[in-house]
Coordinates of C-alpha atoms and ligand atoms in Angstrom, one line a residue:
M1 CA 5.3 -13.0 -23.3
I2 CA 2.2 -13.2 -21.2
Q3 CA -0.6 -15.0 -22.9
E4 CA -3.1 -15.9 -20.2
Q5 CA -5.7 -13.5 -18.8
V6 CA -3.7 -11.7 -16.1
R7 CA -5.3 -11.7 -12.6
V8 CA -3.4 -10.1 -9.8
R9 CA -4.3 -9.2 -6.3
F10 CA -3.2 -6.8 -3.6
A11 CA -3.8 -8.6 -0.3
P12 CA -3.2 -6.4 2.7
S13 CA -4.0 -7.4 6.3
P14 CA -6.0 -4.7 8.0
T15 CA -3.6 -4.3 10.9
G16 CA -3.0 -0.6 10.6
P17 CA -2.3 2.1 8.0
L18 CA -0.6 1.2 4.8
H19 CA 3.1 1.8 4.8
I20 CA 4.6 3.2 1.6
G21 CA 6.0 -0.3 0.9
G22 CA 2.4 -1.5 0.7
V23 CA 1.5 1.4 -1.6
R24 CA 4.4 0.3 -3.9
T25 CA 3.2 -3.3 -3.9
A26 CA -0.3 -2.1 -4.8
L27 CA 1.1 0.2 -7.5
Y28 CA 3.1 -2.5 -9.2
N29 CA 0.1 -4.9 -9.2
F30 CA -2.0 -2.1 -10.6
L31 CA 0.5 -1.3 -13.4
F32 CA 1.0 -4.9 -14.2
A33 CA -2.8 -5.5 -14.4
R34 CA -3.5 -2.5 -16.5
K35 CA -0.5 -3.1 -18.8
H36 CA -1.7 -6.6 -19.6
K37 CA -5.4 -5.6 -19.7
G38 CA -5.9 -7.9 -16.8
T39 CA -7.9 -7.8 -13.5
L40 CA -6.8 -6.2 -10.2
I41 CA -8.3 -7.6 -7.1
L42 CA -8.3 -6.3 -3.5
R43 CA -8.5 -9.0 -1.0
I44 CA -8.5 -8.3 2.7
E45 CA -6.6 -10.9 4.6
D46 CA -8.2 -10.5 8.0
T47 CA -8.0 -14.0 9.5
D48 CA -5.8 -12.9 12.4
Q49 CA -8.5 -11.5 14.6
N50 CA -5.9 -10.4 17.3
R51 CA -4.2 -8.0 14.9
F52 CA -7.4 -6.6 13.4
V53 CA -7.6 -2.8 13.6
P54 CA -10.9 -1.1 13.0
G55 CA -10.8 1.5 10.2
A56 CA -7.7 0.0 8.6
E57 CA -9.5 -1.4 5.6
D58 CA -11.3 1.8 4.9
Y59 CA -8.0 3.6 5.2
I60 CA -6.4 1.2 2.7
V61 CA -9.1 1.7 0.1
K62 CA -9.3 5.4 0.5
S63 CA -5.6 6.1 0.5
L64 CA -5.0 4.0 -2.5
A65 CA -7.9 5.8 -4.3
W66 CA -6.2 9.1 -3.5
C67 CA -3.0 7.7 -5.2
G68 CA -5.2 6.9 -8.3
L69 CA -5.2 3.2 -7.8
D70 CA -8.6 1.4 -8.2
F71 CA -9.6 -2.2 -8.2
D72 CA -11.8 -4.3 -10.5
E73 CA -12.9 -6.7 -7.8
S74 CA -12.9 -5.9 -4.1
P75 CA -15.0 -6.0 -0.9
Q76 CA -16.5 -2.7 -1.9
K77 CA -17.2 -3.5 -5.5
G78 CA -17.9 -7.2 -5.3
G79 CA -17.0 -9.5 -8.2
P80 CA -17.3 -13.1 -9.4
H81 CA -15.2 -14.5 -6.5
A82 CA -16.9 -12.6 -3.7
P83 CA -16.6 -12.3 -0.7
Y84 CA -13.2 -10.6 -0.8
R85 CA -12.7 -10.5 2.9
Q86 CA -11.2 -13.7 4.3
S87 CA -13.1 -13.4 7.5
E88 CA -16.3 -13.8 5.4
R89 CA -14.9 -16.9 3.6
S90 CA -14.2 -19.0 6.7
G91 CA -16.5 -21.8 5.6
I92 CA -14.4 -22.3 2.4
Y93 CA -11.1 -23.2 4.1
E94 CA -12.3 -26.1 6.1
E95 CA -12.8 -28.2 3.0
Y96 CA -9.2 -27.6 2.0
I97 CA -7.7 -28.3 5.4
Q98 CA -9.6 -31.6 5.4
R99 CA -8.1 -32.5 2.1
L100 CA -4.6 -32.0 3.4
L101 CA -5.4 -34.0 6.6
E102 CA -6.7 -36.8 4.4
S103 CA -3.7 -36.9 2.1
G104 CA -1.3 -36.8 5.1
H105 CA 0.1 -33.4 4.3
A106 CA -1.2 -31.9 7.5
Y107 CA -1.6 -33.1 11.1
Y108 CA -3.3 -32.2 14.4
A109 CA -1.1 -30.7 17.1
F110 CA -2.2 -30.5 20.7
D111 CA 0.8 -28.8 22.3
T112 CA -0.3 -25.8 24.3
E113 CA 1.2 -22.4 24.0
A114 CA 2.8 -23.0 27.5
D115 CA 4.4 -26.3 26.3
L116 CA 5.9 -24.5 23.3
N117 CA 7.1 -21.6 25.3
N118 CA 8.9 -24.0 27.6
L119 CA 10.6 -25.6 24.7
R120 CA 11.7 -22.2 23.3
D121 CA 13.1 -21.3 26.7
Q122 CA 14.9 -24.6 27.1
A123 CA 16.5 -24.1 23.6
K124 CA 17.7 -20.7 24.8
V125 CA 19.2 -22.1 28.0
N126 CA 20.9 -25.0 26.3
N127 CA 22.2 -22.6 23.7
T128 CA 21.0 -24.9 21.0
N129 CA 19.3 -23.6 17.9
T130 CA 16.0 -21.8 18.4
F131 CA 13.2 -24.2 18.8
Q132 CA 11.2 -25.0 15.7
Y133 CA 8.2 -27.3 15.3
D134 CA 9.6 -29.3 12.4
Q135 CA 10.4 -32.7 10.9
Q136 CA 12.8 -33.4 13.8
T137 CA 10.9 -32.1 16.8
R138 CA 7.4 -33.2 15.7
K139 CA 8.4 -36.8 16.4
S140 CA 8.4 -36.2 20.1
L141 CA 5.6 -33.7 20.5
Q142 CA 1.9 -33.9 21.1
N143 CA 0.5 -34.5 17.6
S144 CA -1.2 -37.0 15.4
I145 CA 2.1 -38.1 14.0
A146 CA 3.8 -38.9 17.3
L147 CA 0.8 -40.1 19.3
P148 CA -0.9 -43.5 18.6
E149 CA -4.1 -43.0 16.6
A150 CA -6.4 -44.1 19.3
E151 CA -4.9 -41.5 21.7
W152 CA -5.1 -38.5 19.4
K153 CA -8.6 -39.4 18.3
K154 CA -9.6 -39.5 22.0
L155 CA -8.1 -36.1 22.5
I156 CA -10.2 -34.7 19.6
A157 CA -13.3 -36.5 20.8
A158 CA -12.7 -34.9 24.3
G159 CA -12.7 -31.5 22.7
T160 CA -9.0 -30.8 23.4
P161 CA -8.0 -27.7 21.6
Y162 CA -5.7 -28.3 18.6
V163 CA -4.1 -26.6 15.6
I164 CA -3.5 -28.1 12.3
R165 CA 0.1 -28.0 11.0
V166 CA 1.6 -28.7 7.6
K167 CA 3.8 -31.8 7.4
I168 CA 6.9 -30.6 5.6
P169 CA 8.4 -33.5 3.7
E170 CA 11.9 -34.6 4.6
N171 CA 15.0 -34.3 2.4
E172 CA 13.7 -32.3 -0.4
Q173 CA 14.7 -29.2 -2.3
V174 CA 11.9 -26.8 -3.0
I175 CA 12.3 -24.6 -6.0
V176 CA 10.6 -21.2 -6.1
H177 CA 10.7 -19.7 -9.6
D178 CA 10.7 -16.0 -9.0
L179 CA 10.3 -13.6 -11.9
I180 CA 12.7 -11.1 -10.2
R181 CA 15.1 -13.4 -8.4
G182 CA 15.2 -16.4 -10.7
E183 CA 15.3 -19.8 -9.0
V184 CA 15.3 -19.8 -5.2
I185 CA 16.1 -23.2 -3.8
V186 CA 15.3 -24.0 -0.2
S187 CA 15.9 -27.3 1.6
T188 CA 12.9 -28.6 3.5
S189 CA 15.1 -29.3 6.4
N190 CA 15.1 -25.5 6.9
L191 CA 11.3 -25.2 6.9
D192 CA 9.1 -25.5 9.9
D193 CA 5.7 -27.1 10.2
K194 CA 3.7 -23.9 10.1
V195 CA 0.2 -23.8 11.6
L196 CA -2.3 -23.8 8.8
F197 CA -5.5 -23.8 10.8
K198 CA -5.9 -22.3 14.3
S199 CA -7.8 -23.4 17.3
D200 CA -10.3 -20.6 16.7
G201 CA -11.4 -22.4 13.6
L202 CA -9.9 -19.9 11.2
P203 CA -7.1 -20.6 8.7
T204 CA -3.7 -18.8 9.1
Y205 CA -2.4 -16.5 6.4
H206 CA -0.6 -19.4 4.5
L207 CA -3.6 -21.6 4.0
A208 CA -6.1 -18.8 3.2
N209 CA -3.7 -17.0 0.9
V210 CA -2.9 -20.1 -1.2
V211 CA -6.5 -21.3 -1.3
D212 CA -7.8 -17.9 -2.3
D213 CA -5.1 -17.3 -4.9
Y214 CA -6.2 -20.6 -6.4
L215 CA -10.0 -19.9 -6.2
M216 CA -9.6 -16.4 -7.4
K217 CA -7.5 -17.7 -10.4
I218 CA -4.6 -15.4 -9.6
T219 CA -1.9 -15.7 -12.3
H220 CA 0.9 -13.6 -10.7
V221 CA 1.7 -13.1 -7.0
I222 CA 3.5 -9.7 -6.8
R223 CA 4.4 -8.9 -3.2
G224 CA 7.1 -7.7 -0.9
E225 CA 10.4 -9.6 -0.2
E226 CA 9.3 -10.2 3.4
W227 CA 7.1 -12.9 2.0
L228 CA 9.9 -14.8 0.1
P229 CA 10.6 -17.0 3.1
S230 CA 6.9 -18.2 3.0
A231 CA 7.1 -18.9 -0.8
P232 CA 8.6 -22.5 -0.4
L233 CA 5.7 -23.4 1.9
H234 CA 3.2 -22.0 -0.6
V235 CA 4.9 -23.9 -3.5
L236 CA 4.5 -27.1 -1.4
L237 CA 0.9 -26.4 -0.7
Y238 CA 0.1 -25.9 -4.4
R239 CA 1.7 -29.4 -4.9
F240 CA -0.2 -31.0 -2.0
F241 CA -3.4 -29.7 -3.5
G242 CA -2.5 -30.9 -6.9
W243 CA -2.4 -27.4 -8.4
E244 CA 1.2 -27.4 -9.3
N245 CA 0.6 -26.7 -13.0
I246 CA -1.8 -23.9 -12.4
K247 CA 0.0 -22.1 -9.6
P248 CA 0.6 -18.4 -10.0
Q249 CA 4.0 -17.0 -10.9
F250 CA 5.8 -15.3 -8.1
A251 CA 7.5 -11.9 -8.1
H252 CA 9.0 -10.7 -4.8
L253 CA 9.7 -7.0 -4.8
P254 CA 13.0 -5.7 -3.2
L255 CA 12.9 -4.0 0.1
I256 CA 12.6 -0.2 0.5
L257 CA 15.6 0.7 2.7
K258 CA 16.2 3.5 5.2
P259 CA 17.6 6.7 3.8
D260 CA 20.6 6.4 6.0
G261 CA 22.3 3.2 7.2
N262 CA 21.0 -0.3 6.4
G263 CA 17.7 -2.1 6.9
K264 CA 14.1 -1.8 6.0
L265 CA 12.4 1.6 6.1
S266 CA 10.3 1.9 9.1
K267 CA 7.8 4.4 10.6
R268 CA 10.5 5.4 13.1
D269 CA 12.8 6.6 10.2
G270 CA 10.0 8.9 9.0
D271 CA 9.6 10.3 12.6
R272 CA 13.3 10.6 13.0
L273 CA 14.1 12.3 9.6
G274 CA 10.8 14.2 9.2
F275 CA 9.0 12.6 6.3
P276 CA 5.8 10.7 6.1
V277 CA 5.8 6.9 5.6
F278 CA 2.0 6.7 5.0
P279 CA 0.1 7.9 2.0
T280 CA -2.6 9.7 4.0
E281 CA -2.8 10.7 7.6
W282 CA -3.7 7.9 10.0
K283 CA -5.2 8.3 13.5
D284 CA -4.6 5.3 15.6
P285 CA -8.0 4.3 17.0
K286 CA -6.5 3.0 20.2
T287 CA -4.1 5.7 21.2
N288 CA -5.4 8.6 19.0
E289 CA -1.9 9.1 17.9
I290 CA -1.7 10.8 14.5
F291 CA 0.7 9.6 11.8
S292 CA 1.4 12.1 9.1
G293 CA 0.6 11.3 5.5
Y294 CA 1.9 12.4 2.1
R295 CA -1.5 14.0 1.2
E296 CA -1.6 16.1 4.4
S297 CA 2.0 17.1 4.0
G298 CA 1.2 18.6 0.7
Y299 CA 2.3 16.1 -1.9
L300 CA 0.5 15.5 -5.1
P301 CA -0.7 12.0 -5.8
E302 CA 1.1 11.9 -9.1
A303 CA 4.4 12.7 -7.3
V304 CA 3.8 10.0 -4.8
I305 CA 3.2 7.5 -7.6
N306 CA 6.5 8.5 -9.2
I307 CA 8.4 8.4 -5.9
M308 CA 7.0 4.8 -5.4
V309 CA 7.5 3.5 -8.8
H310 CA 11.2 4.3 -8.8
L311 CA 11.8 2.4 -5.6
G312 CA 12.6 -0.9 -7.3
W313 CA 11.7 -0.3 -11.0
N314 CA 14.1 1.2 -13.4
P315 CA 12.7 2.5 -16.7
G316 CA 16.1 1.9 -18.5
T317 CA 16.0 5.5 -19.8
E318 CA 16.8 8.9 -18.4
Q319 CA 13.1 9.7 -18.0
E320 CA 12.1 10.4 -14.4
L321 CA 8.7 11.9 -14.6
F322 CA 5.9 9.7 -15.9
T323 CA 2.2 10.0 -16.3
M324 CA 0.1 7.1 -15.1
A325 CA -0.6 6.2 -18.8
E326 CA 3.2 6.2 -19.5
L327 CA 3.8 4.0 -16.5
I328 CA 1.2 1.5 -17.6
Q329 CA 2.7 1.3 -21.0
Q330 CA 6.3 1.0 -19.8
F331 CA 6.2 -0.9 -16.6
S332 CA 7.5 -4.4 -16.6
L333 CA 8.7 -6.9 -13.9
E334 CA 11.8 -7.5 -15.9
R335 CA 13.0 -4.1 -15.0
V336 CA 12.4 -4.5 -11.2
G337 CA 15.7 -5.1 -9.5
K338 CA 16.5 -7.6 -6.7
H339 CA 18.4 -5.1 -4.6
G340 CA 16.8 -2.9 -2.0
S341 CA 16.3 0.8 -2.9
K342 CA 17.1 3.5 -0.5
F343 CA 14.3 5.9 0.2
D344 CA 15.5 9.4 -0.4
P345 CA 13.3 12.1 1.2
E346 CA 15.0 14.9 -0.7
K347 CA 14.3 13.2 -4.0
A348 CA 10.7 12.8 -2.9
K349 CA 10.4 16.5 -2.5
W350 CA 12.2 17.0 -5.9
F351 CA 9.5 14.9 -7.5
N352 CA 6.7 17.0 -6.0
H353 CA 8.4 20.2 -7.0
Q354 CA 8.6 18.9 -10.6
Y355 CA 4.9 18.0 -10.7
M356 CA 4.0 21.4 -9.1
Q357 CA 5.7 23.1 -12.0
Q358 CA 3.8 21.1 -14.5
K359 CA 0.5 22.4 -13.1
T360 CA -1.2 25.3 -14.8
E361 CA -2.1 28.4 -12.7
D362 CA -5.7 27.3 -12.8
D363 CA -4.8 23.9 -11.3
L364 CA -2.7 25.6 -8.6
L365 CA -5.6 27.9 -7.8
L366 CA -7.7 25.0 -6.7
L367 CA -4.9 23.9 -4.4
L368 CA -4.5 27.3 -2.9
K369 CA -8.2 27.8 -2.4
P370 CA -8.4 26.0 1.0
F371 CA -5.8 28.3 2.4
L372 CA -7.6 31.4 1.2
E373 CA -10.9 30.2 2.6
K374 CA -9.2 29.6 6.0
H375 CA -8.4 33.4 6.0
S376 CA -11.8 34.3 4.5
L377 CA -10.1 35.7 1.4
N378 CA -11.8 35.9 -2.0
P379 CA -9.5 37.5 -4.5
T380 CA -10.4 37.6 -8.2
T381 CA -9.2 34.7 -10.4
E382 CA -7.2 37.1 -12.4
Y383 CA -5.3 38.3 -9.4
L384 CA -4.7 34.7 -8.2
R385 CA -3.4 33.7 -11.6
T386 CA -0.9 36.6 -11.6
V387 CA 0.3 35.8 -8.0
L388 CA 0.6 32.1 -8.7
H389 CA 2.6 32.8 -11.8
L390 CA 5.1 34.7 -9.7
V391 CA 5.4 32.2 -6.8
K392 CA 4.9 28.8 -8.4
E393 CA 8.6 28.2 -9.0
R394 CA 9.3 28.3 -5.3
A395 CA 6.5 25.9 -4.3
I396 CA 7.8 22.5 -3.5
L397 CA 4.9 21.2 -1.5
I398 CA 1.3 22.4 -1.7
P399 CA 1.4 24.6 1.5
D400 CA 4.3 26.5 -0.1
L401 CA 1.8 28.0 -2.5
W402 CA 0.4 29.8 0.5
N403 CA 3.6 30.3 2.4
T404 CA 5.2 32.0 -0.5
S405 CA 2.2 34.1 -1.5
W406 CA 0.2 35.1 1.6
F407 CA 1.6 38.7 1.6
F408 CA -0.2 39.3 -1.8
F409 CA -3.4 38.9 0.2
L410 CA -2.6 40.1 3.7
R411 CA -0.5 42.8 5.2
P412 CA 2.3 41.7 7.4
E413 CA 1.5 41.9 11.0
K414 CA 5.0 41.1 12.3
Y415 CA 8.4 42.0 11.0
D416 CA 11.3 39.6 11.3
S417 CA 13.4 41.1 14.1
Q418 CA 16.6 39.4 13.0
V419 CA 16.3 40.8 9.5
F420 CA 15.4 44.1 11.0
Q421 CA 18.5 44.2 13.1
K422 CA 20.7 43.3 10.2
I423 CA 19.4 45.7 7.6
W424 CA 17.9 48.7 9.4
L425 CA 20.6 51.4 9.7
P426 CA 20.4 54.9 11.0
G427 CA 18.9 56.8 8.1
T428 CA 16.9 53.9 6.7
S429 CA 13.5 55.3 8.0
G430 CA 14.2 58.7 6.5
L431 CA 15.3 57.1 3.2
L432 CA 12.0 55.2 3.1
R433 CA 9.9 58.3 3.8
D434 CA 11.7 60.2 1.0
F435 CA 11.2 57.2 -1.2
A436 CA 7.5 57.1 -0.4
Q437 CA 7.1 60.7 -1.3
A438 CA 8.8 60.1 -4.6
V439 CA 6.5 57.1 -5.3
N440 CA 3.5 59.2 -4.5
L441 CA 4.4 61.5 -7.4
M442 CA 4.4 58.7 -9.9
D443 CA 1.4 58.7 -12.3
D444 CA 2.2 55.4 -13.9
F445 CA 3.0 52.7 -11.4
N446 CA 4.3 49.5 -12.9
K447 CA 7.4 47.5 -12.6
E448 CA 9.3 49.3 -15.5
S449 CA 8.5 52.8 -14.3
L450 CA 9.2 51.9 -10.7
H451 CA 12.5 50.3 -11.7
A452 CA 13.6 53.5 -13.5
M453 CA 12.5 55.6 -10.6
V454 CA 14.4 53.5 -8.1
Q455 CA 17.6 53.7 -10.1
N456 CA 17.3 57.5 -10.1
F457 CA 16.4 57.7 -6.5
I458 CA 19.3 55.6 -5.2
S459 CA 21.9 57.4 -7.3
E460 CA 20.6 60.8 -6.1
A461 CA 20.5 59.6 -2.5
G462 CA 23.9 58.1 -2.9
V463 CA 22.9 54.7 -1.5
K464 CA 23.2 51.1 -2.8
M465 CA 20.3 49.2 -4.2
G466 CA 20.2 46.9 -1.2
Q467 CA 20.0 49.7 1.3
L468 CA 16.6 50.6 -0.1
M469 CA 15.3 47.3 -1.3
N470 CA 16.0 45.2 1.8
P471 CA 14.0 47.5 4.2
L472 CA 11.4 48.0 1.6
R473 CA 10.9 44.2 1.3
L474 CA 10.7 43.9 5.1
L475 CA 7.8 46.5 5.1
M476 CA 6.1 44.7 2.2
V477 CA 6.3 41.1 3.4
G478 CA 7.6 41.2 7.0
S479 CA 10.8 39.2 6.2
N480 CA 13.4 38.9 3.5
Q481 CA 11.4 36.4 1.4
G482 CA 9.3 36.8 -1.7
P483 CA 9.6 37.3 -5.4
G484 CA 11.3 40.2 -7.1
M485 CA 10.4 43.6 -5.6
M486 CA 9.2 45.2 -8.8
D487 CA 6.9 42.3 -9.5
L488 CA 5.6 42.4 -6.0
A489 CA 5.1 46.2 -6.1
E490 CA 3.2 46.0 -9.4
V491 CA 0.9 43.2 -8.2
L492 CA 0.2 45.0 -4.9
G493 CA -0.5 48.3 -6.8
K494 CA 0.5 51.8 -5.8
D495 CA -2.0 52.3 -3.0
E496 CA -1.2 49.1 -1.1
F497 CA 2.5 49.7 -1.7
M498 CA 2.2 53.1 -0.1
V499 CA 0.1 51.8 2.8
R500 CA 2.6 49.1 3.6
I501 CA 5.4 51.6 3.8
H502 CA 3.5 53.9 6.1
T503 CA 2.0 51.3 8.3
G504 CA 5.3 49.4 8.4
L505 CA 7.1 52.5 9.6
E506 CA 4.4 53.2 12.2
K507 CA 4.2 49.6 13.4
L508 CA 7.9 49.4 13.8
N509 CA 7.5 52.6 15.7
L510 CA 10.6 54.1 14.2
P511 CA 11.7 57.6 14.9
D512 CA 12.5 59.5 11.7
H513 CA 16.2 58.9 11.4
K514 CA 16.6 61.4 8.6
T515 CA 20.2 61.6 7.8
N516 CA 21.3 64.6 9.7
Ligands
LIG601 N1 -1.7 -10.5 3.8 C1 -0.3 -10.4 3.4 C2 0.2 -9.0 3.8 O1 -0.3 -8.4 4.7 C3 -0.2 -10.6 1.9 C4 1.0 -11.2 1.4 C5 0.8 -11.7 0.0 O2 0.6 -10.8 -0.9 O3 0.8 -12.9 -0.2 O4 1.1 -8.4 3.2

């Protein structure tokens, strides 16, 4: 039972586009906040200037909005705890690092990057454990614990660059209470003295994250499993600051795994297996490389939400398709598993197909519009509704609406040569000419009358249905695709039907192989 006023945050670093793992984290935070009538905050964690990518924040905000996720407090909207970009809060963190220095939970370290690299290299050569700045090694390094006070104070006075590290206590077990994993116990002997404050005067992620979660009154930290190793440090920081009793509850979400093999889903898996790993398209500002997005690949946002929600959460029922309102009502962290979920690109398409089928013809019409505009087509709404009714079932992704229907609006310009080779027999052209003549005599042209006429025609001509229908389809649509021929003919109408037979025969430049 959650009694307090829920306040959760999504706290991305603007280092590039948002991977679908990040979208899922945002979604779970959103659902949790909405379910408990709480507040959802967007906080941009941009204290690492080296990894800052221009445009990434805008991308994050817009792509989440496309998914239907909005925030109550954010850099764009403001709010009672503004600013919500950590780079604009730099003045705040100094006070807190001072507190840790004064209480002896943090210390100055003067070791240069070159010194530390040397130690790392030596550890490799000696084949000992990898080098860590920790309770053992700090005793013999350049810091305010190992050096005499007068000496390190002199270094500071002389303007020697330094970082501030956390002083991890010795011989302790840190307990992280995780809502998904239960108790996670880590010995402090395995933790390193992470940098909390950098020589550029900015805090690192760990300090800024904890201080801001405290200041922004965050009640639940819901984030990816990759942050679980940082959680013991965060628990210690809450204790050092004296915030132990008001620290947020943690929930570390399981990894999203590759569709094949083991390991975390990466951008490369998407490239390799041909599915997007980003919600919307992203153009890398440095390389101009384009990364495909769900939106541009023709997915509906409601499908993307359902794809994401099932990667870790299990509703406990057979239901697979949810509206956002249903998700808000049913979502709970108790039903989020600890084990990674494999991403299944086929299932992703299945979800989209399902949501496409739920759309009315009028909804689909809006999705088809851009394709029509591209070809300067402006058919009547009535015609579009009829066409969409016929092709909808085959449309998995949005572009399929056009790919499965274009021939209702345009005549084929090319005819699939492989299909032609296979189905066009000596006599086929003559058969079609005779058929066209018979159609010409029809007064009433609709699918029923055409069906009856075709039955008669093939029995008189002594041919099988396929011998007439396959070539006819090739002339109508240029391939062997499309809905039932009678439906197709009825929608095209007699005039267009006749034109396509004649122009098709002409374009294929076929001699009249009338059966001799
Ligand atoms: N800035 C971190 C990230 O990029 C946030 C981790 C957290 O939610 O604490 O994912």
